[in-house]
Short mmCIF file of C-alpha atoms in Angstrom, two decimals:
data_model
loop_
_atom_site.label_atom_id
_atom_site.label_comp_id
_atom_site.label_asym_id
_atom_site.label_seq_id
_atom_site.Cartn_x
_atom_site.Cartn_y
_atom_site.Cartn_z
CA MET I 11 16.00 23.62 -58.81
CA ALA I 12 17.97 25.30 -61.58
CA ARG I 13 18.84 28.85 -61.29
CA MET I 14 18.56 31.27 -64.15
CA ASN I 15 19.95 34.90 -63.53
CA ARG I 16 20.08 33.83 -59.83
CA THR I 17 16.55 33.04 -59.79
CA ILE I 18 15.39 29.93 -57.60
CA VAL I 19 12.27 28.36 -58.90
CA ALA I 20 9.49 27.01 -56.58
CA ALA I 21 11.27 26.43 -53.40
CA THR I 22 9.06 24.27 -51.28
CA GLY I 23 10.04 24.76 -47.76
CA ALA I 24 12.15 26.80 -45.34
CA ALA I 25 15.26 24.40 -46.02
CA ALA I 26 15.20 25.06 -49.67
CA LEU I 27 15.14 28.90 -49.15
CA VAL I 28 18.72 29.60 -49.29
CA LEU I 29 19.78 33.18 -49.87
CA ALA I 30 23.10 35.06 -49.37
CA GLY I 31 23.08 37.84 -46.69
CA CYS I 32 22.16 41.22 -48.36
CA SER I 33 20.56 44.64 -47.25
CA THR I 34 16.92 45.36 -47.23
CA GLY I 35 17.48 48.46 -49.48
CA ASN I 36 14.89 50.65 -47.53
CA ASP I 37 16.52 53.76 -46.19
CA GLY I 38 13.58 54.71 -43.93
CA ASP I 39 13.60 51.44 -41.73
CA ASP I 40 17.33 50.70 -41.23
CA LYS I 41 18.09 48.24 -38.55
CA ALA I 42 21.56 47.78 -36.97
CA GLY I 43 23.37 44.57 -38.24
CA SER I 44 20.52 43.53 -40.62
CA GLY I 45 19.36 45.11 -43.74
CA GLY I 46 18.14 48.58 -44.68
CA SER I 47 21.69 49.65 -46.23
CA GLY I 48 19.77 51.50 -49.16
CA SER I 49 22.02 49.65 -51.58
CA GLY I 50 19.01 48.98 -53.84
CA GLU I 51 20.12 45.34 -54.09
CA CYS I 52 16.99 43.47 -55.55
CA VAL I 53 16.61 40.15 -53.71
CA ILE I 54 12.87 39.02 -53.70
CA GLY I 55 11.10 36.52 -51.70
CA MET I 56 7.59 35.37 -53.02
CA THR I 57 5.30 33.45 -50.81
CA GLN I 58 2.87 31.52 -53.08
CA ILE I 59 -0.49 29.77 -52.17
CA ASN I 60 0.35 26.48 -53.96
CA GLN I 61 2.27 25.13 -56.97
CA THR I 62 -0.64 23.02 -58.33
CA ALA I 63 -3.23 25.70 -59.80
CA ALA I 64 -2.21 26.62 -63.21
CA PHE I 65 -3.13 30.37 -62.05
CA PHE I 66 -0.32 30.46 -59.56
CA THR I 67 2.21 28.58 -61.79
CA GLN I 68 1.63 31.11 -64.45
CA MET I 69 1.90 33.93 -61.87
CA ASN I 70 5.45 32.30 -60.94
CA GLU I 71 6.41 32.21 -64.46
CA GLY I 72 5.84 36.07 -65.06
CA ALA I 73 7.76 36.77 -61.78
CA GLU I 74 10.66 34.51 -62.95
CA GLU I 75 10.79 36.29 -66.16
CA ALA I 76 10.59 39.81 -64.82
CA ALA I 77 13.32 38.97 -62.17
CA LYS I 78 15.70 37.67 -64.81
CA LYS I 79 15.09 40.82 -67.00
CA ALA I 80 15.55 43.09 -64.02
CA GLY I 81 18.60 41.58 -62.56
CA CYS I 82 16.77 40.59 -59.36
CA GLU I 83 17.22 37.40 -57.17
CA LEU I 84 13.91 35.69 -56.72
CA THR I 85 13.11 32.74 -54.43
CA ILE I 86 9.54 31.27 -54.46
CA ALA I 87 8.14 29.53 -51.30
CA ASN I 88 5.32 27.19 -51.74
CA ALA I 89 2.87 27.62 -48.74
CA ASN I 90 0.81 24.45 -50.11
CA ASN I 91 -2.49 26.03 -48.84
CA ASP I 92 -1.20 26.35 -45.19
CA PRO I 93 -1.40 29.61 -43.61
CA ALA I 94 0.94 28.82 -40.82
CA LYS I 95 3.60 27.77 -43.34
CA GLN I 96 3.12 30.96 -45.10
CA ASN I 97 3.78 33.02 -42.32
CA SER I 98 6.86 30.88 -41.42
CA ASP I 99 8.20 31.57 -44.94
CA ILE I 100 7.81 35.04 -44.59
CA GLU I 101 9.75 34.95 -41.39
CA ASN I 102 12.48 33.05 -43.12
CA PHE I 103 12.63 35.62 -45.77
CA VAL I 104 13.24 38.46 -43.31
CA THR I 105 16.01 36.48 -41.65
CA GLN I 106 17.60 36.02 -45.03
CA GLN I 107 17.53 39.72 -45.57
CA VAL I 108 15.52 39.95 -48.56
CA THR I 109 14.89 43.40 -49.88
CA GLY I 110 11.52 42.94 -51.34
CA LEU I 111 8.70 40.52 -50.57
CA ILE I 112 5.69 39.42 -52.90
CA VAL I 113 2.71 38.02 -50.90
CA VAL I 114 -0.04 35.98 -52.56
CA ALA I 115 -2.07 35.70 -49.28
CA ILE I 116 -4.04 32.70 -48.29
CA ASP I 117 -5.54 34.51 -45.32
CA VAL I 118 -5.38 38.25 -45.66
CA ASN I 119 -5.87 38.73 -42.04
CA GLY I 120 -3.68 35.84 -40.78
CA VAL I 121 -0.67 36.87 -42.78
CA LEU I 122 -0.56 40.49 -41.42
CA PRO I 123 1.71 39.74 -38.30
CA ALA I 124 4.49 38.32 -40.66
CA VAL I 125 4.03 41.08 -43.29
CA LYS I 126 4.15 43.80 -40.71
CA ALA I 127 7.17 42.33 -39.21
CA ALA I 128 8.76 42.15 -42.56
CA LYS I 129 8.12 45.91 -43.08
CA GLN I 130 9.44 46.74 -39.67
CA ALA I 131 12.66 45.07 -40.92
CA GLY I 132 12.87 47.38 -43.88
CA VAL I 133 11.55 44.88 -46.45
CA ARG I 134 9.53 46.46 -49.38
CA VAL I 135 6.10 44.53 -49.76
CA VAL I 136 3.95 43.87 -52.86
CA ALA I 137 0.61 41.95 -52.63
CA ILE I 138 -0.67 40.06 -55.50
CA ASP I 139 -4.23 38.76 -56.09
CA ALA I 140 -5.33 39.36 -52.54
CA GLU I 141 -5.24 42.93 -51.15
CA LEU I 142 -3.92 43.46 -47.72
CA GLU I 143 -5.18 45.92 -45.28
CA LYS I 144 -4.11 49.52 -46.01
CA GLY I 145 -0.53 50.24 -45.35
CA ALA I 146 0.40 46.49 -44.96
CA ALA I 147 1.90 46.40 -48.51
CA ASP I 148 3.54 49.24 -50.56
CA THR I 149 1.38 48.14 -53.52
CA PHE I 150 -1.35 45.85 -54.51
CA VAL I 151 -1.14 44.23 -57.88
CA GLY I 152 -4.26 42.42 -59.28
CA VAL I 153 -7.99 42.58 -59.76
CA ASP I 154 -10.62 44.49 -57.76
CA ASN I 155 -12.51 41.32 -56.87
CA ASP I 156 -15.43 42.87 -55.58
CA ALA I 157 -16.01 44.92 -58.70
CA ALA I 158 -15.15 41.85 -60.92
CA GLY I 159 -17.61 39.64 -59.24
CA ALA I 160 -20.20 42.34 -59.87
CA GLU I 161 -18.97 42.67 -63.56
CA ALA I 162 -19.57 38.95 -64.06
CA GLY I 163 -22.95 39.25 -62.59
CA THR I 164 -23.92 42.11 -64.80
CA TRP I 165 -22.75 40.02 -67.72
CA VAL I 166 -25.17 37.23 -66.61
CA VAL I 167 -27.96 39.62 -66.38
CA ASP I 168 -27.18 41.47 -69.68
CA ASN I 169 -27.22 37.76 -71.28
CA GLY I 170 -30.67 36.97 -70.06
CA LEU I 171 -29.30 34.24 -67.61
CA ALA I 172 -30.36 35.70 -64.29
CA LYS I 173 -33.95 34.37 -64.42
CA GLY I 174 -33.06 30.80 -63.29
CA LYS I 175 -31.84 28.91 -60.31
CA TYR I 176 -28.10 28.63 -59.44
CA GLY I 177 -25.80 27.05 -57.00
CA VAL I 178 -22.18 28.23 -56.10
CA VAL I 179 -19.09 26.24 -55.48
CA ASP I 180 -16.82 28.38 -53.53
CA ALA I 181 -13.86 28.47 -51.19
CA ARG I 182 -14.66 29.79 -47.75
CA ASN I 183 -11.07 29.93 -46.68
CA SER I 184 -10.45 32.45 -49.44
CA PHE I 185 -11.27 36.10 -48.66
CA ILE I 186 -11.08 37.19 -52.15
CA GLN I 187 -13.37 34.30 -53.44
CA ASN I 188 -15.91 35.29 -51.01
CA GLN I 189 -15.74 38.80 -52.43
CA ARG I 190 -16.40 37.18 -55.76
CA GLU I 191 -19.26 35.26 -54.44
CA ASP I 192 -20.98 38.13 -52.55
CA SER I 193 -20.74 40.73 -55.22
CA PHE I 194 -21.95 38.38 -57.89
CA ARG I 195 -24.82 37.12 -55.99
CA LYS I 196 -25.95 40.58 -55.10
CA VAL I 197 -26.26 41.63 -58.67
CA ILE I 198 -28.00 38.58 -60.09
CA ASP I 199 -30.29 38.08 -56.98
CA ALA I 200 -31.68 41.65 -57.56
CA ALA I 201 -32.26 40.83 -61.13
CA GLY I 202 -34.50 37.78 -60.15
CA ALA I 203 -32.17 34.72 -59.93
CA THR I 204 -32.78 32.10 -57.37
CA HIS I 205 -30.00 31.04 -55.06
CA ALA I 206 -30.21 27.32 -54.27
CA GLN I 207 -27.19 26.78 -52.11
CA SER I 208 -23.43 27.34 -51.90
CA VAL I 209 -21.02 24.59 -51.23
CA ASN I 210 -17.44 24.64 -50.09
CA GLY I 211 -14.48 23.18 -52.04
CA ASP I 212 -11.82 24.65 -49.86
CA ASN I 213 -9.91 25.94 -53.03
CA VAL I 214 -8.70 22.35 -53.65
CA GLN I 215 -9.76 20.63 -57.02
CA GLU I 216 -10.77 17.23 -55.81
CA LYS I 217 -12.65 18.67 -52.82
CA ALA I 218 -14.43 21.11 -55.22
CA ALA I 219 -15.31 18.45 -57.63
CA THR I 220 -16.98 16.48 -54.87
CA ALA I 221 -18.72 19.48 -53.58
CA ALA I 222 -19.98 20.28 -57.24
CA GLN I 223 -21.21 16.61 -57.48
CA ASN I 224 -23.18 16.72 -54.29
CA LEU I 225 -24.64 20.15 -55.31
CA VAL I 226 -26.07 18.92 -58.57
CA THR I 227 -27.24 15.80 -56.93
CA ALA I 228 -29.21 17.69 -54.28
CA GLU I 229 -30.29 20.50 -56.93
CA PRO I 230 -30.73 18.61 -60.25
CA ASP I 231 -32.56 21.69 -61.81
CA LEU I 232 -30.05 24.21 -61.52
CA ASP I 233 -29.69 26.43 -64.64
CA PHE I 234 -26.01 27.18 -63.66
CA VAL I 235 -23.19 26.72 -61.14
CA TYR I 236 -21.10 29.76 -60.22
CA THR I 237 -17.50 28.96 -59.37
CA THR I 238 -15.32 31.32 -57.61
CA GLY I 239 -11.81 30.26 -58.60
CA GLU I 240 -9.65 27.59 -60.68
CA PRO I 241 -10.01 24.57 -58.35
CA ALA I 242 -13.79 25.11 -58.15
CA THR I 243 -14.08 25.63 -61.84
CA VAL I 244 -11.95 22.50 -62.82
CA GLY I 245 -13.71 20.51 -60.17
CA ALA I 246 -17.29 21.55 -61.55
CA VAL I 247 -15.99 20.58 -65.03
CA ALA I 248 -15.02 17.23 -63.93
CA ALA I 249 -18.37 16.75 -62.01
CA LEU I 250 -21.13 18.00 -64.37
CA ASP I 251 -22.36 16.15 -67.42
CA PRO I 252 -21.67 18.19 -70.69
CA ALA I 253 -24.93 16.81 -72.00
CA GLY I 254 -26.78 18.10 -69.09
CA THR I 255 -28.84 21.35 -68.63
CA THR I 256 -26.72 22.83 -65.87
CA LYS I 257 -24.06 25.12 -67.08
CA ILE I 258 -20.97 26.64 -65.50
CA ILE I 259 -20.22 30.38 -65.11
CA GLY I 260 -16.78 30.84 -62.98
CA TRP I 261 -13.28 32.08 -62.66
CA ASP I 262 -9.93 31.06 -64.08
CA LEU I 263 -9.10 29.19 -67.44
CA THR I 264 -7.33 26.02 -67.76
CA ALA I 265 -7.06 23.60 -70.50
CA GLU I 266 -9.87 21.50 -68.99
CA VAL I 267 -12.13 24.55 -68.62
CA ILE I 268 -11.40 25.40 -72.35
CA ALA I 269 -12.54 22.02 -73.27
CA GLY I 270 -15.72 22.76 -71.30
CA ILE I 271 -16.36 25.93 -73.27
CA ASP I 272 -15.86 23.86 -76.41
CA SER I 273 -18.46 21.21 -75.25
CA GLY I 274 -20.94 23.70 -74.08
CA LEU I 275 -20.64 22.94 -70.47
CA VAL I 276 -19.12 26.20 -69.52
CA THR I 277 -20.92 29.38 -70.59
CA ALA I 278 -18.46 32.11 -69.37
CA VAL I 279 -15.23 32.46 -67.28
CA VAL I 280 -13.76 35.42 -65.71
CA GLN I 281 -10.06 35.29 -66.70
CA GLN I 282 -7.31 37.30 -64.94
CA ASP I 283 -3.70 37.62 -66.18
CA PRO I 284 -1.58 35.93 -63.52
CA ARG I 285 1.64 36.04 -65.65
CA GLN I 286 1.26 39.80 -65.93
CA GLU I 287 0.60 40.19 -62.10
CA GLY I 288 3.79 38.39 -61.51
CA VAL I 289 5.62 40.66 -63.92
CA GLU I 290 4.05 43.80 -62.45
CA ALA I 291 4.97 42.73 -58.95
CA VAL I 292 8.59 42.24 -59.61
CA ASP I 293 8.87 45.41 -61.58
CA GLU I 294 7.25 47.45 -58.84
CA LEU I 295 9.51 45.93 -56.35
CA LYS I 296 12.69 46.60 -58.29
CA ALA I 297 11.56 50.35 -58.78
CA VAL I 298 10.65 50.86 -55.11
CA ILE I 299 13.79 49.22 -53.92
CA GLY I 300 15.60 51.78 -56.21
CA GLY I 301 13.96 54.63 -54.58
CA ALA I 302 10.78 55.05 -56.72
CA GLU I 303 7.51 56.10 -55.05
CA PRO I 304 5.15 53.08 -54.73
CA LYS I 305 2.22 53.04 -57.08
CA GLY I 306 -0.34 51.76 -54.24
CA PHE I 307 -2.31 49.84 -56.83
CA ILE I 308 -1.66 48.28 -60.27
CA ASP I 309 -4.89 47.19 -61.82
CA VAL I 310 -4.68 44.08 -64.15
CA PRO I 311 -7.98 43.93 -65.88
CA ILE I 312 -10.23 40.93 -66.27
CA THR I 313 -11.73 39.41 -69.54
CA ILE I 314 -14.80 37.62 -69.63
CA VAL I 315 -14.00 34.47 -71.85
CA THR I 316 -16.81 32.69 -73.88
CA LYS I 317 -16.94 30.61 -76.99
CA ASP I 318 -16.63 33.84 -79.07
CA ASN I 319 -13.25 34.86 -77.66
CA VAL I 320 -11.76 31.65 -76.30
CA ASP I 321 -9.37 31.08 -79.26
CA ASP I 322 -7.40 34.06 -78.14
CA PHE I 323 -6.47 32.14 -75.00
CA ARG I 324 -5.83 28.72 -76.24
CA SER I 325 -2.13 29.00 -76.79
CA ILE I 326 -1.64 29.82 -72.91
CA PHE I 327 -2.63 26.34 -71.96
CA GLU I 328 -1.21 24.23 -74.77
#
């Protein structure tokens, strides 16, 4: 892949993750013969969930832009939805002596051994999107998914939509999407909504489309379907009839989802700012590697997108 300012874009496996040996830049965790020189050299490895969802590709673009501006070397490894590969990618980054690590975790618990080993080797760690246990990362960049799910539920209640029957297309292999579902359901169920069932799309668009189709076939009288992430939302848009009575309330815009808003199929979407998350993560690592105190948490607020404000987001997906 092309380099820009020593940035390698979208490496897809361990064989593609080639970095020159360098120090880890963490004075507190020096190890003889490997890393920890305190030089401040900014060499970052980023482990990404997949390269197919627009949410993740936009996050990568933000990280790439920030790395170029900051003079950091960035390598992005694609775990392709495989937790074992994600752990292996992190181990490879440590071997290559990166000074910083960005983790977009598939499994927040399964990734911990590799992340902790990186920290022990003197690597500074920032988590994006999925928060790791306290102390595992220097800083978390992203959304409070539990609070955001509740905020989406409150929007549904405030707009008089919580009196009907609904189903959920979720991703049970995603900790943060489980948070989004649980907090959303807690709010709207308390307000009188009736939960029919939840179906698992495994955070894969094709599977989510099939799950959504099965859901509306089994429950044809649903007022709306709640989707917990981009693959589920895009899958539901593909599966549901815009002329039908079942609407979609979910997470993450794409061009297809915007078209769903235009057609009336999609009522509301919780939109994050993945590009800014990538920027913030690189900027934070650059600062921490240089000796700054970690911020701990960098909040990137959500926006609830409807037909009233969707025009503000069109250019992102053109």
